[in-house]
Tab-separated table of C-alpha atoms in Angstrom:
chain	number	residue	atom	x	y	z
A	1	UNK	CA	-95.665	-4.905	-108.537
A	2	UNK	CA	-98.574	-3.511	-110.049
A	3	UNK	CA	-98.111	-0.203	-111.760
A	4	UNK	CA	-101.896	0.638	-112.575
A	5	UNK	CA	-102.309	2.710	-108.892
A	6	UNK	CA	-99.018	3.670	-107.999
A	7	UNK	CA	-99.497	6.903	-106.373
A	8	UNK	CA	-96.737	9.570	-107.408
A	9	UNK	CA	-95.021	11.359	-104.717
A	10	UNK	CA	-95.223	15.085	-104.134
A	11	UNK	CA	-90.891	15.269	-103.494
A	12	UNK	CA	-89.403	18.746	-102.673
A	13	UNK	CA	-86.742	18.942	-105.261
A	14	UNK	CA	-89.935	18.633	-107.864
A	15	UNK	CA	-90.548	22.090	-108.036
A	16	UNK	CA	-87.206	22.819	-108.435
A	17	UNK	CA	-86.195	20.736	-110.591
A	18	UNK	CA	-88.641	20.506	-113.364
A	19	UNK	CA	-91.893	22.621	-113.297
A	20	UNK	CA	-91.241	25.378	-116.223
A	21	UNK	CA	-92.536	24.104	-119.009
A	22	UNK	CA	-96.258	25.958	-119.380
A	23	UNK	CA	-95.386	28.763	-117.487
A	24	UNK	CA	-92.005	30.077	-117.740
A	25	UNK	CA	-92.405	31.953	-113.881
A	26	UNK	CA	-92.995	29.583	-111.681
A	27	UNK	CA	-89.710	29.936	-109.633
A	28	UNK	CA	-92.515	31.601	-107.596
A	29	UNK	CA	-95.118	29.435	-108.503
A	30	UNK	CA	-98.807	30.903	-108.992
A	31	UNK	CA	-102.404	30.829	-108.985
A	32	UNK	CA	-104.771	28.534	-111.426
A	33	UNK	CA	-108.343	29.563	-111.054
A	34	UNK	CA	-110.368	30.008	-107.719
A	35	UNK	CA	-112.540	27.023	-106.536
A	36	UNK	CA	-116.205	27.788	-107.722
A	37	UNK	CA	-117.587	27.099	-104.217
A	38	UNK	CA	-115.511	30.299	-103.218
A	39	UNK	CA	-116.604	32.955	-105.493
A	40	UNK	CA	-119.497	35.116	-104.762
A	41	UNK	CA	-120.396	36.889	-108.312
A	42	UNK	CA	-119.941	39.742	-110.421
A	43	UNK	CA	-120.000	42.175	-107.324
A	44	UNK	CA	-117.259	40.464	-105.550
A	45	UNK	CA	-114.261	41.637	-104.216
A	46	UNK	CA	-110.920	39.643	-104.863
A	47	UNK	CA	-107.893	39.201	-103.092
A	48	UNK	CA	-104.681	37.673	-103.755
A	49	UNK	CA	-103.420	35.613	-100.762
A	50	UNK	CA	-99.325	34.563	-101.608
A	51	UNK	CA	-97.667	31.882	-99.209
A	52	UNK	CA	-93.844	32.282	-99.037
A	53	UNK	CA	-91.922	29.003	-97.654
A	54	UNK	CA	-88.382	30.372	-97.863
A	55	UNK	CA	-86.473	32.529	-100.519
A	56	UNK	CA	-87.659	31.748	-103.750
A	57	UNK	CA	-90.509	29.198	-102.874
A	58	UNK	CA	-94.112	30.520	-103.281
A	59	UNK	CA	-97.559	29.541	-103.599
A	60	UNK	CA	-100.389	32.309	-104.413
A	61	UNK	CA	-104.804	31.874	-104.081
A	62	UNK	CA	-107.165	34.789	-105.531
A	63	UNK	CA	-109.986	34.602	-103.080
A	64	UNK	CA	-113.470	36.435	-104.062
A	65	UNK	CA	-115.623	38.332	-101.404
A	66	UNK	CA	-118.455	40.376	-100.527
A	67	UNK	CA	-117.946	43.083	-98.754
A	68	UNK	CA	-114.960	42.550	-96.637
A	69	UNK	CA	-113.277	40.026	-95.271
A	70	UNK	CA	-110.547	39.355	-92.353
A	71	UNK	CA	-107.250	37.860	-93.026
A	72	UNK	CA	-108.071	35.029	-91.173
A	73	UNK	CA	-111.282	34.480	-93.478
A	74	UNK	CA	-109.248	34.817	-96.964
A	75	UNK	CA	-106.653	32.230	-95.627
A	76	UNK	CA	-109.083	29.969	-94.951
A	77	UNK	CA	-111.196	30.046	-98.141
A	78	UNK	CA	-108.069	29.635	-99.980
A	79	UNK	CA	-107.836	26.078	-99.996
A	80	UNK	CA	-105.101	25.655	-98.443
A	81	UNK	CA	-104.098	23.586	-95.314
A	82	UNK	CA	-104.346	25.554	-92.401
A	83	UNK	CA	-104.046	24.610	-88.676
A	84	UNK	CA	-104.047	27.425	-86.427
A	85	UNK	CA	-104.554	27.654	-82.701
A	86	UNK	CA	-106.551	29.935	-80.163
A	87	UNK	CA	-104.717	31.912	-77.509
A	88	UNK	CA	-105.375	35.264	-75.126
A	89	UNK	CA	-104.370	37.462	-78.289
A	90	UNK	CA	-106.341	36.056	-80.709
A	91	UNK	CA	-105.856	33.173	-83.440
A	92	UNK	CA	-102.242	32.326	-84.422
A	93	UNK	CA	-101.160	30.200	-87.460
A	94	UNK	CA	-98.948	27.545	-87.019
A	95	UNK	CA	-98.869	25.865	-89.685
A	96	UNK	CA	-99.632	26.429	-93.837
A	97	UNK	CA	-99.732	23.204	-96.455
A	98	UNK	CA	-97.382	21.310	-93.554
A	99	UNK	CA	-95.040	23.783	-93.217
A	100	UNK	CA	-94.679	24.966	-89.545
A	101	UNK	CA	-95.958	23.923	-86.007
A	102	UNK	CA	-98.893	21.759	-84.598
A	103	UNK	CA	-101.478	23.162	-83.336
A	104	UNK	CA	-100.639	21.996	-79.682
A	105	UNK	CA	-97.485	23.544	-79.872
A	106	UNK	CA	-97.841	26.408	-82.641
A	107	UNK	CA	-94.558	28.165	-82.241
A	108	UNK	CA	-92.198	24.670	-81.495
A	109	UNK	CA	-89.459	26.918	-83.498
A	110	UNK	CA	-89.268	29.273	-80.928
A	111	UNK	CA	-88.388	26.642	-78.154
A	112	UNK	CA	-84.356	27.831	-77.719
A	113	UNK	CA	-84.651	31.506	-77.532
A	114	UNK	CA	-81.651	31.748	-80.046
A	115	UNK	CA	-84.122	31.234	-83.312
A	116	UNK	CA	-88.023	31.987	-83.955
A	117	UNK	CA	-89.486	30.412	-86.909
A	118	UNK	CA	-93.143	31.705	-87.711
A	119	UNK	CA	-95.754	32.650	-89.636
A	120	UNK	CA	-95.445	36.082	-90.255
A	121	UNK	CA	-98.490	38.335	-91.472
A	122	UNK	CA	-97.716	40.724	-94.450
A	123	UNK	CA	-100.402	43.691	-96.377
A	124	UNK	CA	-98.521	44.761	-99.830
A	125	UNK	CA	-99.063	48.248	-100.640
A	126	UNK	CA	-97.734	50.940	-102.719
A	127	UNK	CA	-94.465	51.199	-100.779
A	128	UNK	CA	-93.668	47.111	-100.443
A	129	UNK	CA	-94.288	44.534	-97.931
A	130	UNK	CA	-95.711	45.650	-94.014
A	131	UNK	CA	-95.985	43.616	-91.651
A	132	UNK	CA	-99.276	43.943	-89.723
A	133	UNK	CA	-99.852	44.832	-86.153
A	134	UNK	CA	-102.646	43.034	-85.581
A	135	UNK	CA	-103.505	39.484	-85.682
A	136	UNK	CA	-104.970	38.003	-89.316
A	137	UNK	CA	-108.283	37.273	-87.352
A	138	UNK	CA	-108.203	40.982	-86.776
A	139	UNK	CA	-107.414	42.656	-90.026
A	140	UNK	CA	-109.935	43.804	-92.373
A	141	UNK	CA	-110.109	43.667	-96.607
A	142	UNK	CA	-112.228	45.359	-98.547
A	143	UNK	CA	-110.061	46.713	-101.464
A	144	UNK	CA	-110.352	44.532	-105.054
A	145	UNK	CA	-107.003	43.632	-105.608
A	146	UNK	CA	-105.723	43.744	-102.437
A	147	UNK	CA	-102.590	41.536	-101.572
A	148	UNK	CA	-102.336	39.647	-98.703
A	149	UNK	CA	-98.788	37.522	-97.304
A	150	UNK	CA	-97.838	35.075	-94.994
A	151	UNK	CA	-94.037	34.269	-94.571
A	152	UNK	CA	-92.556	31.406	-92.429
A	153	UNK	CA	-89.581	32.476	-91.312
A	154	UNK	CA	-87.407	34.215	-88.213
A	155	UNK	CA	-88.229	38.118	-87.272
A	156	UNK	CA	-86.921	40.701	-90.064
A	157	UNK	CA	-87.090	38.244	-92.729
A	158	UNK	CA	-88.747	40.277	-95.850
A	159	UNK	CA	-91.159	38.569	-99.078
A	160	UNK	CA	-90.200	38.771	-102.340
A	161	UNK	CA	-92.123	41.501	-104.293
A	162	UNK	CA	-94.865	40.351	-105.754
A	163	UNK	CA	-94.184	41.239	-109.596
A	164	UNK	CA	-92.933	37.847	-110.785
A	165	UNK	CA	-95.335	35.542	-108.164
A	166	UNK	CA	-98.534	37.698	-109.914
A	167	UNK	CA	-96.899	37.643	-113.343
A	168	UNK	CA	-97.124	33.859	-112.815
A	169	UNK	CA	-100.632	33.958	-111.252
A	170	UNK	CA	-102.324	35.986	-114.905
A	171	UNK	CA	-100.169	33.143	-116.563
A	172	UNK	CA	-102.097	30.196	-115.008
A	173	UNK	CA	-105.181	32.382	-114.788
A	174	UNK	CA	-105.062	32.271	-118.536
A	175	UNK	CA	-104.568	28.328	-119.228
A	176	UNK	CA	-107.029	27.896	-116.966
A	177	UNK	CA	-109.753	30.811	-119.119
A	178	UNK	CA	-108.786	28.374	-122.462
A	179	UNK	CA	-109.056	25.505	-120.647
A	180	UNK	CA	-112.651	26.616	-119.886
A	181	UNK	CA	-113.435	27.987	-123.663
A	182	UNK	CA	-111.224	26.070	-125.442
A	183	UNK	CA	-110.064	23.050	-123.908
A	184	UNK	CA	-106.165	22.344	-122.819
A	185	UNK	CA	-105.598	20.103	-126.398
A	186	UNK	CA	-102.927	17.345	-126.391
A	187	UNK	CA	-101.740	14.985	-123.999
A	188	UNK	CA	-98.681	17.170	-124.169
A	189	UNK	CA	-100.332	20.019	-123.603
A	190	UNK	CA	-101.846	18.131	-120.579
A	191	UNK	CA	-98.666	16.893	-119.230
A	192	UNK	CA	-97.615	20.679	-119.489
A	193	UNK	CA	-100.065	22.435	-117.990
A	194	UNK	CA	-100.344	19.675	-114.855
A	195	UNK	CA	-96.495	20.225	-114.456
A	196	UNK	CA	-97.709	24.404	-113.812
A	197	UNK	CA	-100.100	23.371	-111.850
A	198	UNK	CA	-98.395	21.364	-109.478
A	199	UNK	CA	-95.834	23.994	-109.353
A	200	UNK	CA	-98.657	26.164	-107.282
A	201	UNK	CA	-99.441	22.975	-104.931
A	202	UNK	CA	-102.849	22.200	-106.654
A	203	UNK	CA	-104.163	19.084	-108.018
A	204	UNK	CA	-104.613	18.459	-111.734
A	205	UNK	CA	-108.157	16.896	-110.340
A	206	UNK	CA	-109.103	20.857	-109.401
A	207	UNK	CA	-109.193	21.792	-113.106
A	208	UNK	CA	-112.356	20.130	-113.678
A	209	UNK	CA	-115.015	21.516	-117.089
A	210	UNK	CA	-117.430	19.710	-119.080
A	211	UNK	CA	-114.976	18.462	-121.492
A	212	UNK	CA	-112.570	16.896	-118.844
A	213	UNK	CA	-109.670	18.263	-116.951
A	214	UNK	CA	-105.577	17.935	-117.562
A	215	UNK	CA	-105.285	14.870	-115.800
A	216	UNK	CA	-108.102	13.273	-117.982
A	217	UNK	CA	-106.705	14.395	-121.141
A	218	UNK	CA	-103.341	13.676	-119.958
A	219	UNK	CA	-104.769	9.533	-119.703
A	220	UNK	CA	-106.720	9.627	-122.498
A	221	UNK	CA	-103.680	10.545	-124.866
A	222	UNK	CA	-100.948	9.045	-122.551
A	223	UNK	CA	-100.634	5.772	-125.121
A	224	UNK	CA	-100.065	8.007	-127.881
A	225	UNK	CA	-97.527	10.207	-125.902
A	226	UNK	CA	-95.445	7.723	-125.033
A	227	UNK	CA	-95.526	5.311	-128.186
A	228	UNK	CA	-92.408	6.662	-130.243
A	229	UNK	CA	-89.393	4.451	-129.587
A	230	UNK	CA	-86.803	6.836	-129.326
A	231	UNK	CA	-88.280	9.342	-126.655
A	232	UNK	CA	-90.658	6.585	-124.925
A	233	UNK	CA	-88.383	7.085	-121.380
A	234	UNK	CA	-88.474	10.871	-121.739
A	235	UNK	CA	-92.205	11.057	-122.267
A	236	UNK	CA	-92.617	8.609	-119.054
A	237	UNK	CA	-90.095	10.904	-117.614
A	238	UNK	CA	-91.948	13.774	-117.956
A	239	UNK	CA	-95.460	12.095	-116.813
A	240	UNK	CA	-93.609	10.617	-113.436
A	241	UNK	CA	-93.092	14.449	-112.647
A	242	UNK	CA	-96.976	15.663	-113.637
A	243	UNK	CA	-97.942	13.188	-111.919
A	244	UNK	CA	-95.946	13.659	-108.849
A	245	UNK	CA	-96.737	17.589	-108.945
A	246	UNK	CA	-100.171	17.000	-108.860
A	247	UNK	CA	-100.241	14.489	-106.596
A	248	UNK	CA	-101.990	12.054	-108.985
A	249	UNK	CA	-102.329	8.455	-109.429
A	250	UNK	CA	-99.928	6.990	-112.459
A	251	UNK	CA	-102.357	6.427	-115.751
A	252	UNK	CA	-103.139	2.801	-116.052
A	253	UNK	CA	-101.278	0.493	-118.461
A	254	UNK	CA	-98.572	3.356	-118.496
A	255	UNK	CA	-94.980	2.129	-118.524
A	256	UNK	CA	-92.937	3.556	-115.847
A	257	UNK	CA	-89.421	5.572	-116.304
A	258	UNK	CA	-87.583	3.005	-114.612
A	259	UNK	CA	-89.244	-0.004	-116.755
A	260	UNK	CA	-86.759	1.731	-119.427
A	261	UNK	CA	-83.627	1.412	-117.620
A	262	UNK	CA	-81.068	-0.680	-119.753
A	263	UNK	CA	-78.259	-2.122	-117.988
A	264	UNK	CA	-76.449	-3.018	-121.404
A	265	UNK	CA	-75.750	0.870	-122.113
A	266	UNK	CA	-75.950	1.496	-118.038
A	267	UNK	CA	-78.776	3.789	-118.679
A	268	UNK	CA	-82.588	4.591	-119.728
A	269	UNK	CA	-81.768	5.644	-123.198
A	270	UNK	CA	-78.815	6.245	-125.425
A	271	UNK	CA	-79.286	9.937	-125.514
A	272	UNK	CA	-78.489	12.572	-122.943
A	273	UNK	CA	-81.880	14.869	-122.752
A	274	UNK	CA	-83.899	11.531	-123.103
A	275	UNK	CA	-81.481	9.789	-120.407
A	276	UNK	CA	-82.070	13.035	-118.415
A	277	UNK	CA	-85.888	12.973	-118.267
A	278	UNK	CA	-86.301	9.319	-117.228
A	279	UNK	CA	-83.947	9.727	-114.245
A	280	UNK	CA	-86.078	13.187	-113.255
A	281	UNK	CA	-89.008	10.619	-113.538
A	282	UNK	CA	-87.515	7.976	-111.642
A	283	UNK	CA	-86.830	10.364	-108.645
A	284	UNK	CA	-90.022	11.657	-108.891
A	285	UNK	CA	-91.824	8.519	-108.216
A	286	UNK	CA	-89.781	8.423	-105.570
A	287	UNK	CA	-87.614	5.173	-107.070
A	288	UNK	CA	-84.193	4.532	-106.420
A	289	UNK	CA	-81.868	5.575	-109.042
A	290	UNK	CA	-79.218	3.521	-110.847
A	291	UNK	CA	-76.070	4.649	-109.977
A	292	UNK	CA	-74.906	3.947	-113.481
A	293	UNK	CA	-77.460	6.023	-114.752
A	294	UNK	CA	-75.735	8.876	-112.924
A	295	UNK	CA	-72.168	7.959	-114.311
A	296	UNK	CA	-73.695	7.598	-118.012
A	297	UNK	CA	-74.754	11.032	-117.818
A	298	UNK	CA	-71.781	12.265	-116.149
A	299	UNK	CA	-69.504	10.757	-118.976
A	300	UNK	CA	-71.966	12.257	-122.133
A	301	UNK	CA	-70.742	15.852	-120.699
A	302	UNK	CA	-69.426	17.285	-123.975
A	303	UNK	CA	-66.114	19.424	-124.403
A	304	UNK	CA	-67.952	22.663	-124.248
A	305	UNK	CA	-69.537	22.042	-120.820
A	306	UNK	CA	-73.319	20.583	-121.550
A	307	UNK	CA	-75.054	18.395	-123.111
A	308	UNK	CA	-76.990	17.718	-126.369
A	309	UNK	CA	-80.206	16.022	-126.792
A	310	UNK	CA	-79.419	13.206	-128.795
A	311	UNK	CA	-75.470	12.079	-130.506
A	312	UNK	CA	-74.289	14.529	-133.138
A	313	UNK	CA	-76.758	17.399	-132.090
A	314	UNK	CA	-74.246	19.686	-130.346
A	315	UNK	CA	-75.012	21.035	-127.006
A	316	UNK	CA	-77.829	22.814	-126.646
A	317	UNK	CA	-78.960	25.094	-122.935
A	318	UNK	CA	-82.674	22.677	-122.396
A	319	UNK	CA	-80.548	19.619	-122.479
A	320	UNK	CA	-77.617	20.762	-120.622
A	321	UNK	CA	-80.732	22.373	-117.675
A	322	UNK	CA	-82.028	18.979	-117.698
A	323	UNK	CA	-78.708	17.308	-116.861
A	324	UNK	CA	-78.024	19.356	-114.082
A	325	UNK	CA	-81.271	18.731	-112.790
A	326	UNK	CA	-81.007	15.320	-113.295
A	327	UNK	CA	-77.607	14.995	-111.639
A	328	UNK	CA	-78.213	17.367	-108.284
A	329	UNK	CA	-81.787	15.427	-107.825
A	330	UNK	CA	-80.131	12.461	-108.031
A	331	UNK	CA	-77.408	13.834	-105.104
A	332	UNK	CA	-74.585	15.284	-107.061
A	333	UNK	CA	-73.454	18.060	-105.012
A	334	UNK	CA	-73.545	21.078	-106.659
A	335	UNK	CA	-69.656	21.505	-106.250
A	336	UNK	CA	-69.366	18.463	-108.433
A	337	UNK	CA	-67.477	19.321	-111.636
A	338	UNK	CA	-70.047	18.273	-113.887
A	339	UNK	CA	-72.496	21.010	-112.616
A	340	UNK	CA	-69.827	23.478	-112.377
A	341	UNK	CA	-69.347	23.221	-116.254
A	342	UNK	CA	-72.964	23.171	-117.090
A	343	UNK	CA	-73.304	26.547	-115.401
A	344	UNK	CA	-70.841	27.796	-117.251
A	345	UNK	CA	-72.303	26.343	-120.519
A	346	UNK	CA	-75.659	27.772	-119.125
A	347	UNK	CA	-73.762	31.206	-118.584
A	348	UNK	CA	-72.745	30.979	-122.350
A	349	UNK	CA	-76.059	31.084	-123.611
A	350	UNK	CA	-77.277	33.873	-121.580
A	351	UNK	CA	-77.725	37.335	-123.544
A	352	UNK	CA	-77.908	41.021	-122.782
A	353	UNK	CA	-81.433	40.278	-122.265
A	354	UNK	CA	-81.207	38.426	-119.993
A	355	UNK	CA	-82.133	35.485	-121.070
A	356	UNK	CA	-81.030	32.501	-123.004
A	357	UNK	CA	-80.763	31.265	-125.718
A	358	UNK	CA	-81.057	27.505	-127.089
A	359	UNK	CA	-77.375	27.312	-128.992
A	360	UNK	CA	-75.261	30.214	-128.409
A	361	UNK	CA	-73.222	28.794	-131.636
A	362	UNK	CA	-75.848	28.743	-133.995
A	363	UNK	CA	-76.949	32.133	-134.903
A	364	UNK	CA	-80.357	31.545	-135.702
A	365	UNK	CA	-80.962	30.021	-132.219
A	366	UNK	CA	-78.438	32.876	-130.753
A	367	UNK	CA	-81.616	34.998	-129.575
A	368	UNK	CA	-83.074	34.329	-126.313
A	369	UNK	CA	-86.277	32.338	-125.788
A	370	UNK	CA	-88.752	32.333	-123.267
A	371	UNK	CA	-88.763	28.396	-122.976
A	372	UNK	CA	-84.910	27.959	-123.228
A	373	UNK	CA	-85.074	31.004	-120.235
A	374	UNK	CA	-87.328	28.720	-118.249
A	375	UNK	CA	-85.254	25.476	-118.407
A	376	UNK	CA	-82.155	27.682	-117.521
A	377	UNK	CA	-83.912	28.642	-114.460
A	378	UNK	CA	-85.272	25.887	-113.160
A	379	UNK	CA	-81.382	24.714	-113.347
A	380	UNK	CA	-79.999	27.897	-111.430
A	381	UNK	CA	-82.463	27.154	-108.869
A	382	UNK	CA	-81.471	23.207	-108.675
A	383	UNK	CA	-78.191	23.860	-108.050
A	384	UNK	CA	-78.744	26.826	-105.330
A	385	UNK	CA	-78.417	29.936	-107.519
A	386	UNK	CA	-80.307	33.342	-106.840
A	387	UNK	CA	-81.724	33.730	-110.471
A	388	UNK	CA	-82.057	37.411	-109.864
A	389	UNK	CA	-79.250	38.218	-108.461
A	390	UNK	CA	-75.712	39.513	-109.606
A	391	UNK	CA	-73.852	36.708	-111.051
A	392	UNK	CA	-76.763	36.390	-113.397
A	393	UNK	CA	-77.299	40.254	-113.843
A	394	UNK	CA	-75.907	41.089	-117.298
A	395	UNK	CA	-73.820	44.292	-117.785
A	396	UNK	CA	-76.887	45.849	-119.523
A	397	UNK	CA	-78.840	45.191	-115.661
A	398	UNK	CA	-81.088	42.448	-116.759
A	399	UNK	CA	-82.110	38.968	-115.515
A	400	UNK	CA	-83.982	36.220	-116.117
A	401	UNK	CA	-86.936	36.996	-114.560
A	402	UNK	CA	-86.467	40.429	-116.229
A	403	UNK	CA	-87.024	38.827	-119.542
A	404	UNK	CA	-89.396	35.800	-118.764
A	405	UNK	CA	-91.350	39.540	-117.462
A	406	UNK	CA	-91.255	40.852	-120.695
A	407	UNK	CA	-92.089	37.754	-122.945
A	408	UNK	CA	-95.555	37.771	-120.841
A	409	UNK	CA	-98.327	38.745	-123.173
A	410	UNK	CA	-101.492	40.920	-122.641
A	411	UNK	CA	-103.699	37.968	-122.150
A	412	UNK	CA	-101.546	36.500	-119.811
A	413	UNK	CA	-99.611	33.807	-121.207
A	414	UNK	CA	-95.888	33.704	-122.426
A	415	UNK	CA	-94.295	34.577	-125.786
């Protein structure tokens, strides 16, 4: 099989799983930077348009206009997949990036009279989310700012406010400003930013400048990234899931994660974190998974609860995030002892903060960080947690998200 065009698959556990590395908010998932054949010029308007898929999934477009604009418009110039369909009461939406209905059939949810799944139309204002009473062909925009919602869902379901999805929207906003000035840097860097990217459901492609975008740089620097011995399955690892959150082809000449499996130590590398990243990889490009793989990562567990990055290191809360990852992508229930003690590990590490730290036994790592915070997340989300809710409220009332909010910097991007 030839691995120069393998095309990585866009999986659903990606983005929950493995897509906090640049941006330390995308549980919500966020805006990069608005196509250029939408904007209209300094006098434009712009409007936020955020797509909610369930309870912690979101997607958000900033759409620029002159001088108003219906919902119906701003959805559409989004980018995003639409279908919608005609009827006596104006145009409905049945469906947003393949999430709902056919057009034929736009409310096929609603079928049984016991359930209605739809896409509901949302205006956020000073006092929350409201739901409009008129269709989005209908409405009318003309505020700057102004932010618009569409949530697929039954009747009385409510969106998420909008802090954390627009905290995460400046934040990509931002890499995309130095990727325009400054360039994005490194092939990690590149790997990095595509993973945020992806994380919004755009394509690295998108990010296009003069100088190249984060899926060039990513292939011009991807033999480099992936030359040192010891971490060569973790770097492919890590480019499996860019590449699969971007929905871009696999870099040519590129060794794939599972072209590192080793069934003499019954896994992809010797050590845990680097074991870890291969098999997110691996189930990224949408391979099948040793077993062993999962029972070699299973057994590393240390006495504590997680795991460390390599033999000797101690376990650490990026490494023991990754595991659980690793091991609920890979189908370990999230009952499963294993995960059961990494949460606990995880809940070690968390401080008053709110967030976490890297080694809760080392006091110089013993303060919170925003990329140890982001890992932790992205594992509380894996394995079904509410990140902002009570069990991982501190007694001082703060959260994750309450600190990955207050590591955000003027400009945009993360502390």
């Amino acid at each position: 099989m030839s691995h120069d065009f393998i095309r990585a698959r866009r999986l659903p556990h990606v983005s929950a799983l493995a897509l906090a590395f640049c941006l330390a908010l995308l549980l919500l998932a966020a805006l990069g930077r608005v196509d250029p054949a939408h904007a209209q010029g300094d006098d434009a308007a712009g409007a936020h348009v955020i797509v909610q898929f369930d309870d912690t999934a979101s997607i958000v477009r900033t759409v620029e206009f002159t001088p108003s604009i219906s919902g119906l418009e701003l959805l559409t110039l989004s980018g995003l997949d639409v279908i919608t369909s005609a009827t006596e009461y104006g145009t409905s939406i049945c469906a947003i990036q393949g999430v709902g209905c056919p057009a034929e059939d736009c409310f096929c949810q609603c079928a049984d009279g016991d359930t209605c799944r739809y896409w509901g139309y949302f205006n956020w204002d000073a006092a929350g989310w409201t739901a409009y009473d008129v269709g989005a062909d209908a409405s009318v925009i003309t505020q700057t700012g102004a932010v618009e919602g569409w949530l697929w869902g039954e009747f009385g379901m409510a969106m998420t406010p909008i802090t954390p999805t627009l905290a995460a929207a400046r934040a990509l906003a931002a890499l995309s400003l130095a990727q325009q000035t400054r360039g994005i840097g490194s092939a990690t860097n590149a790997v990095d930013t595509m993973l945020a990217i992806g994380a919004n459901q755009q394509r690295a492609q998108a990010w296009t400048t003069p100088d190249g975008s984060p899926l060039s740089a990513l292939m011009a620097g991807v033999t480099r990234y992936t030359r040192a011995p010891s971490i060569s399955p973790a770097a492919a690892g890590k480019i499996a899931l860019a590449t699969a959150a971007t929905d871009a082809c696999w870099p040519l000449a590129t060794r794939l994660p599972m072209d590192y499996y080793d069934e003499a130590i019954r896994a992809y590398s010797e050590f845990s974190g680097i074991n870890a990243w291969a098999m997110l990889g691996t189930l990224a490009l949408g391979e099948p998974l040793p077993s062993d793989a999962v029972a070699t990562l299973k057994a590393a567990i240390q006495a504590d609860g997680g795991w460390e990055w390599m033999t000797g290191f101690g376990s650490d809360s990026n490494t023991t995030s990754l595991a659980i990852q690793a091991l609920v992508g890979a189908g370990e229930p999230v009952t499963a002892t294993e995960v059961i003690s990494g949460l606990v590990y995880l809940a070690s590490t968390q401080n008053a903060d709110g967030g976490f730290s890297y080694d809760a036994n080392a006091p110089d790592t013993r303060l919170s960080d925003t990329n140890s915070t982001a890992y932790a997340v992205q594992a509380l989300l894996a394995a079904g947690e509410t990140v902002d809710g009570p069990s991982w409220q501190t007694d001082a009332g703060n959260t994750p998200v309450d600190f990955l909010l207050a590591m955000q910097r003027d400009d945009g991007l993360f502390a």
